[in-house]
Tab-separated table of C-alpha atoms and ligand atoms in Angstrom:
chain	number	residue	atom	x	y	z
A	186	UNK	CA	147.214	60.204	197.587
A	187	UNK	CA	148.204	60.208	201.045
A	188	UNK	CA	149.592	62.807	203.276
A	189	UNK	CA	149.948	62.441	206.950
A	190	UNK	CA	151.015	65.944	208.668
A	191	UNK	CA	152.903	66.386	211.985
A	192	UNK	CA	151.648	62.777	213.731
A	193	UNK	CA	152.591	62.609	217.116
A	194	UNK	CA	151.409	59.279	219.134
A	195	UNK	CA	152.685	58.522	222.521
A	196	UNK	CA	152.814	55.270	224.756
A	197	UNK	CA	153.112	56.497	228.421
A	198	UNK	CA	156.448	57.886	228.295
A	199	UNK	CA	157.368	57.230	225.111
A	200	UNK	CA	156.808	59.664	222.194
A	201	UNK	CA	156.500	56.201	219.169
A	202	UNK	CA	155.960	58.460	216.611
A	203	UNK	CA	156.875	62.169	217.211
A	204	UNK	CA	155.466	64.904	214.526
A	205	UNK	CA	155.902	62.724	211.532
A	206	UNK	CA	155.043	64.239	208.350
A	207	UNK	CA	154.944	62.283	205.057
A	208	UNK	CA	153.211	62.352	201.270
A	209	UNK	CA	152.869	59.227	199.130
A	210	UNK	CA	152.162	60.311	195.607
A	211	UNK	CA	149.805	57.939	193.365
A	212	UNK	CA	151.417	55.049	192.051
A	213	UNK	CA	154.546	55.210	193.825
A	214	UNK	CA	156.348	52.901	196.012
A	215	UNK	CA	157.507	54.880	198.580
A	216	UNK	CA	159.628	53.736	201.813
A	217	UNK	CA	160.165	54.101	205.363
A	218	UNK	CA	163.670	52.366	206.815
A	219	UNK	CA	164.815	52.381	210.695
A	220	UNK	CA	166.335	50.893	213.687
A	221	UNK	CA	163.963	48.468	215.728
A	222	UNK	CA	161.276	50.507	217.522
A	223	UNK	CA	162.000	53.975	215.525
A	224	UNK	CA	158.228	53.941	215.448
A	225	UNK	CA	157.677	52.305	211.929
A	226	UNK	CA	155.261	50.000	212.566
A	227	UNK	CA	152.968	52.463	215.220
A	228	UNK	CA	153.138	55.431	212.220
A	229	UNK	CA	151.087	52.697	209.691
A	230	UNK	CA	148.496	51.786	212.430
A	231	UNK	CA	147.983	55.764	212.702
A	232	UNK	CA	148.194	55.462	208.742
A	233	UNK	CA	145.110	52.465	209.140
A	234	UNK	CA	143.246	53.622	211.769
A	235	UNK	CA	144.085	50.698	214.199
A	236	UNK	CA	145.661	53.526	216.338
A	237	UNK	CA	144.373	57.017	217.283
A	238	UNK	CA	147.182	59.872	216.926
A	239	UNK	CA	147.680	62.265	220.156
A	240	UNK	CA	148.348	65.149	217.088
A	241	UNK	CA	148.264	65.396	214.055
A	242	UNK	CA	146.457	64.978	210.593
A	243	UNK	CA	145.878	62.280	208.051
A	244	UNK	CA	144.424	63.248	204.279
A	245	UNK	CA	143.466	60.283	201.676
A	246	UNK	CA	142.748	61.364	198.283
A	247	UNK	CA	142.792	65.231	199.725
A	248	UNK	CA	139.987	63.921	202.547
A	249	UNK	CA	140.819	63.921	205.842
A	250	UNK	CA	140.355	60.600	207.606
A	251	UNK	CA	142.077	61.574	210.633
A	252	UNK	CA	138.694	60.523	212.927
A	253	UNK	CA	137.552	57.021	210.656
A	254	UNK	CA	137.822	53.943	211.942
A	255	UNK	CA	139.701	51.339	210.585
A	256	UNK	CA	137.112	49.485	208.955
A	257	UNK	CA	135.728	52.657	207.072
A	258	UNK	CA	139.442	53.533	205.835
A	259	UNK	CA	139.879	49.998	204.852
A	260	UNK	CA	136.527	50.780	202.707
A	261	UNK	CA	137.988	53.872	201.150
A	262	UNK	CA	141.023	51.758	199.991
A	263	UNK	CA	143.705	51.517	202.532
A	264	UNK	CA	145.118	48.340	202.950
A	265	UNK	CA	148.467	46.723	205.473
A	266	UNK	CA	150.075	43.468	205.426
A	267	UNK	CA	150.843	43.568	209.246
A	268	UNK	CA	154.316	42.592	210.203
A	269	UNK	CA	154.772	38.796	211.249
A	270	UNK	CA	151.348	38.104	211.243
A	271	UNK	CA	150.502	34.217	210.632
A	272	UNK	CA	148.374	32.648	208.296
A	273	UNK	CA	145.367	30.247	209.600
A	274	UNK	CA	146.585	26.608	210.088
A	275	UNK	CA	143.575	23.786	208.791
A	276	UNK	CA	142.657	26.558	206.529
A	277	UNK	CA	143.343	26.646	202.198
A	278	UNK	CA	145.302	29.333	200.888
A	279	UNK	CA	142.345	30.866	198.755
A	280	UNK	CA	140.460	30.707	202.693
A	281	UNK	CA	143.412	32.760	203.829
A	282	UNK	CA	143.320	35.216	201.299
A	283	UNK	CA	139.503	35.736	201.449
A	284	UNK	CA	139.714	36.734	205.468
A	285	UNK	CA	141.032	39.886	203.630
A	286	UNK	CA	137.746	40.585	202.299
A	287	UNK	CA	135.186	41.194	205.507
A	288	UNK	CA	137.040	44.855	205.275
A	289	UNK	CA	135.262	45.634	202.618
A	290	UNK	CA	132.052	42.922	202.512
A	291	UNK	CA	129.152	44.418	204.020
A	292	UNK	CA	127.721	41.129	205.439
A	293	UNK	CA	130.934	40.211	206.917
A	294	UNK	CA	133.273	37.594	206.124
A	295	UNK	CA	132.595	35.292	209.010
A	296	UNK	CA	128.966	35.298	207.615
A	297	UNK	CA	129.540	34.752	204.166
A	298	UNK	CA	131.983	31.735	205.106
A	299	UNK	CA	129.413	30.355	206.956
A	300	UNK	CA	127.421	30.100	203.999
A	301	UNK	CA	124.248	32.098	205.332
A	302	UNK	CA	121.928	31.755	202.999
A	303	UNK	CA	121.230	35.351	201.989
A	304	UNK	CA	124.908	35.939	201.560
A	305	UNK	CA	125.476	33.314	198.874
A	306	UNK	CA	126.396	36.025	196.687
A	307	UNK	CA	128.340	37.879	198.138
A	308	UNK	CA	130.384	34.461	199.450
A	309	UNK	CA	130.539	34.116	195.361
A	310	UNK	CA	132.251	38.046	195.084
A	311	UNK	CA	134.739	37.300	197.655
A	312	UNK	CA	135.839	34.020	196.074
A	313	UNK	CA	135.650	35.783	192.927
A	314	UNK	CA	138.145	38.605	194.618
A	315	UNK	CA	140.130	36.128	196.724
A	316	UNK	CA	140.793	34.188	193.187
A	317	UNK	CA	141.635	37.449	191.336
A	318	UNK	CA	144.281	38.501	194.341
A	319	UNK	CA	145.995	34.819	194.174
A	320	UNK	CA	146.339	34.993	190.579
A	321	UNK	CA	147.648	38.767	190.780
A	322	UNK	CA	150.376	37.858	193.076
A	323	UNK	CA	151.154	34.316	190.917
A	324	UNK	CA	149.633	31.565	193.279
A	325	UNK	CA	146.902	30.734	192.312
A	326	UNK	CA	147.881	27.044	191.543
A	327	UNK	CA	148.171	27.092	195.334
A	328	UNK	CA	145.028	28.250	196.262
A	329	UNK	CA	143.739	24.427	197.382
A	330	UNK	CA	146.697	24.013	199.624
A	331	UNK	CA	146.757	24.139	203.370
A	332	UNK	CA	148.159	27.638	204.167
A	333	UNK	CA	150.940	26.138	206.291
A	334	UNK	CA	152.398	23.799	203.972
A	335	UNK	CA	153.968	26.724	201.604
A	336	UNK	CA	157.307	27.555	202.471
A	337	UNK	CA	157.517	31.019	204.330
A	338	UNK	CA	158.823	33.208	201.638
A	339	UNK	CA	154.942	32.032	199.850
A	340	UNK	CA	153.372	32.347	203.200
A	341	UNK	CA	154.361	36.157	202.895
A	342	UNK	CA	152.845	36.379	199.265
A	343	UNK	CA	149.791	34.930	200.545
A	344	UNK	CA	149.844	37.269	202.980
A	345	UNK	CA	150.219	40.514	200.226
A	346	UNK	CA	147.271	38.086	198.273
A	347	UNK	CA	144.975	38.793	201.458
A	348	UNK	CA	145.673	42.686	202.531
A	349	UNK	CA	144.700	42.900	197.910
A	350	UNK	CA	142.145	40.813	198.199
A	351	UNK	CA	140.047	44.206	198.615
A	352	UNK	CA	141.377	45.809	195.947
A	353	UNK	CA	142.824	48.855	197.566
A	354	UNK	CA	143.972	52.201	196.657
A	355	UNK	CA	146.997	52.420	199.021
A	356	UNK	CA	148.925	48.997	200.259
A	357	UNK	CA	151.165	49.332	203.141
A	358	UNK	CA	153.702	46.634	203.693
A	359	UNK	CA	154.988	46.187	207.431
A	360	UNK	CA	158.849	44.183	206.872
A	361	UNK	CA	157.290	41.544	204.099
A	362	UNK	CA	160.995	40.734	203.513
A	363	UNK	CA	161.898	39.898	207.031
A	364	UNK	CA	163.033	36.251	207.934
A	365	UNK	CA	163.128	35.565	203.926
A	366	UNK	CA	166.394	33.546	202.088
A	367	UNK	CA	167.872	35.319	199.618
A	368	UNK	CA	165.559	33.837	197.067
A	369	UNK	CA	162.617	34.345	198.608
A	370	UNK	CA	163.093	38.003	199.019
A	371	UNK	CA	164.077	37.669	195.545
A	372	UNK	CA	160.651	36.527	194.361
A	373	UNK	CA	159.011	39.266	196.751
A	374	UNK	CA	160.827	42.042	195.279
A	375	UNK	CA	159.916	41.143	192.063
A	376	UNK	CA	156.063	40.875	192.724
A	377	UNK	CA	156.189	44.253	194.482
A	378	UNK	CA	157.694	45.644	191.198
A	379	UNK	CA	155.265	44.381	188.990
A	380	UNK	CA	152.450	45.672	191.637
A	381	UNK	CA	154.288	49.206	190.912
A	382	UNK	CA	153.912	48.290	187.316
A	383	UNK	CA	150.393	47.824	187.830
A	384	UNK	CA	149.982	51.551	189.371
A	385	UNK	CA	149.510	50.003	192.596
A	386	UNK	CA	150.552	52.655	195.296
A	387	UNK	CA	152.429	51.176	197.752
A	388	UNK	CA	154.292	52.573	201.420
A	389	UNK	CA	156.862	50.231	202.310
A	390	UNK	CA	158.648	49.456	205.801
A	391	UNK	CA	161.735	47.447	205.591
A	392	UNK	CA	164.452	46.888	207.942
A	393	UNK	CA	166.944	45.690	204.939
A	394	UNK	CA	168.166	49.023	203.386
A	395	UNK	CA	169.512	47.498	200.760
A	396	UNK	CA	165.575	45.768	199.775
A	397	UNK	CA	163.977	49.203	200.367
A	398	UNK	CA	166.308	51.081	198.692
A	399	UNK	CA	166.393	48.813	195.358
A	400	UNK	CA	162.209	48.957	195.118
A	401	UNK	CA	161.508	52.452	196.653
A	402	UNK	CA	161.678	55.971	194.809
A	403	UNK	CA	161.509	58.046	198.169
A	404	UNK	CA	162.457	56.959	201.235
A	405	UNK	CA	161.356	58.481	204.526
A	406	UNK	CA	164.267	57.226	207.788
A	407	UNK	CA	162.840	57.263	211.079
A	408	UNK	CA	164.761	56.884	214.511
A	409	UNK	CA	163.634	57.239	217.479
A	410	UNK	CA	159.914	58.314	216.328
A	411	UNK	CA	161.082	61.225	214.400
A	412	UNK	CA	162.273	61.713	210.650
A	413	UNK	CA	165.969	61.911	210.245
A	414	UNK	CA	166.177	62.046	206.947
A	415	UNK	CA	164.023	61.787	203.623
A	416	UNK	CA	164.964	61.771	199.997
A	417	UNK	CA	165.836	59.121	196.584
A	418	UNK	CA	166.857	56.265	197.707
A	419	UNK	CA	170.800	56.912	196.684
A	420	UNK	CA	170.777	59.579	198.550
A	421	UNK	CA	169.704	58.128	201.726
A	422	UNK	CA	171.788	55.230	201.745
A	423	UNK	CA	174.552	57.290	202.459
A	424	UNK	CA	173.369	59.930	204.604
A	425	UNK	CA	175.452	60.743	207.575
A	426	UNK	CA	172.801	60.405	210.212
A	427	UNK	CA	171.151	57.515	208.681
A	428	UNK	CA	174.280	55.504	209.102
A	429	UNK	CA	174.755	56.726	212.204
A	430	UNK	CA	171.364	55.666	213.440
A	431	UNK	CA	171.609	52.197	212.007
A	432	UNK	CA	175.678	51.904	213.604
A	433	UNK	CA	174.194	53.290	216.982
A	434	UNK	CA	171.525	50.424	216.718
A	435	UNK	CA	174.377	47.814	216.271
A	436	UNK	CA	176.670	49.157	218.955
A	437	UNK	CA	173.736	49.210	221.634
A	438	UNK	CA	173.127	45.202	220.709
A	439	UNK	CA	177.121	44.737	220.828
A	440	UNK	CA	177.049	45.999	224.281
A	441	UNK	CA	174.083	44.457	225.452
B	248	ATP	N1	151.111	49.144	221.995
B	248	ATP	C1	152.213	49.684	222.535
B	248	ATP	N2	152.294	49.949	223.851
B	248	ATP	C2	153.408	50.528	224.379
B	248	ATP	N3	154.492	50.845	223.681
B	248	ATP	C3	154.480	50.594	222.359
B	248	ATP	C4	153.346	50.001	221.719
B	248	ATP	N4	153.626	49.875	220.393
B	248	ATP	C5	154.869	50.350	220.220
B	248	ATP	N5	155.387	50.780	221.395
B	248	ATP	C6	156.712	51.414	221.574
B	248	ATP	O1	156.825	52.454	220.619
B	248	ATP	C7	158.115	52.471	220.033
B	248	ATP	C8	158.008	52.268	218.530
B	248	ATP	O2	157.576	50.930	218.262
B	248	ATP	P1	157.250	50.395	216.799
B	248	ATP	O3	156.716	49.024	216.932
B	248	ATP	O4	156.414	51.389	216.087
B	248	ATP	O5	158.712	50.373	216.152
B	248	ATP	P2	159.198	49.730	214.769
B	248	ATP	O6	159.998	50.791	214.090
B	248	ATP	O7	158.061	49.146	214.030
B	248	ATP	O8	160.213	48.589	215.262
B	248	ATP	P3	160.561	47.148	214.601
B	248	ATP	O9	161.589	47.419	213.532
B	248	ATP	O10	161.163	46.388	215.728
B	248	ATP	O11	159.304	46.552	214.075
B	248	ATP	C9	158.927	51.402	220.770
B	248	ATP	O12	159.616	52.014	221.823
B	248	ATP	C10	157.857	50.459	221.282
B	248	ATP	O13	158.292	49.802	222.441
B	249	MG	MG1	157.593	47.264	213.411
């Protein structure tokens, strides 16, 4: 379903992501694991759109999307939950989870929640949608509540609720698990399973090997912007270089 080939993005002097190549099959939950600033999080805005790669190609569905926008990717069915983003305070859960929808509503969601008249019906789809996503991801007895009063392992589930809320293809996940009790991430796992069972296909970034590892067939390890290491999930966990990436990590912070 997805294949990215060689992408290389810099920042100034720093190569983020440097010639990363990587294949999510349909329906599968595949992962990406690494150290803080490996380049995770920069290779799934290439992934989205929301960043331009210096080299480098990116196929969907065997078309390459390498020069669409955001916004038209989103409308070919590539969604992300973006790491630590917040939900609206003074706004309901189900108003949350509809902000998902202007990626694919064609009169915008700011219009449509605004109640323009000629967009009554497509207000009514996104509703319809927002409902559907709530009540795929088991809140939708929630979907009245201010956003801010759910405790922040729900907050996150709201968050998958919105980034499904357009019904995509592909549903990248930028460290849903981070921050979360051991309940919590518990609860998340779970849901992301039974989105699997669903033949959702999923990429995955967590920092927690031991979450990634449990929920992900493949697993892609990135350090320093490059792949170190990619294989089942057993494998990986025990790969020379992958510990060693994760043990430099903790040695730099011992010393710092
Ligand atoms: N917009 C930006 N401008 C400049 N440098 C950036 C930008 N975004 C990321 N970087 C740098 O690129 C590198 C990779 O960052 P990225 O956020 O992709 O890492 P990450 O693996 O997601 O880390 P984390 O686990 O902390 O989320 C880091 O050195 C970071 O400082
Ligand atoms: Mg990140």
């Amino acid at each position: 379903m997805l294949e990215a080939r060689g992408l290389t993005r810099r920042f100034g002097g720093v190569v983020a992501v440097d010639e990363v190549s990587l294949e999510v099959a349909e329906g599968e939950l595949a992962g990406v694991i690494g150290p803080n600033g490996a380049g995770k999080s920069t290779l799934f805005h290439l992934i989205t759109g929301h960043l331009r790669p210096d080299a480098g190609r990116i196929l969907f569905g065997g078309r390459d999307i390498t020069s669409l926008g955001p916004d038209r990717r989103a409308r070919l069915g590539i969604a992300i939950a973006f790491q630590a983003v917040r939900l609206f305070r003074g706004m309901s859960v189900l108003e949350n989870v509809m902000v998902g929808a202007h990626a694919w509503s064609r009169s915008g969601f700011w219009e449509a929640f605004f109640r323009l008249p000629r967009h009554r019906a497509e207000e009514r789809r996104i509703l319809d949608r927002a409902r559907r996503a709530l009540e795929r991801v088991g809140l939708g007895d929630s979907a009245d509540r201010p956003a801010e009063s759910l405790p922040l392992g729900q907050q996150r589930i709201v968050q998958v609720a919105r980034a499904l809320c357009g019904e995509p293809r592909l549903l990248l996940l930028d460290e849903p698990a981070s921050g979360l009790r051991a309940a919590e991430r518990e609860r998340l796992a779970q849901l992301l399973a039974s989105l699997r069972g669903e033949g959702l296909t999923m990429l995955l970034i967590e920092h927690d090997v031991a979450f990634v590892t449990r929920l992900a067939e493949r697993i892609t390890v990135l350090d320093h912007g490059r792949v170190i290491a990619r294989g089942p999930a057993a494998e990986i966990r025990d790969d020379p270089a992958v510990v060693a990436a994760y043990l430099g990590q903790a040695r730099e912070r011992a010393s710092a």
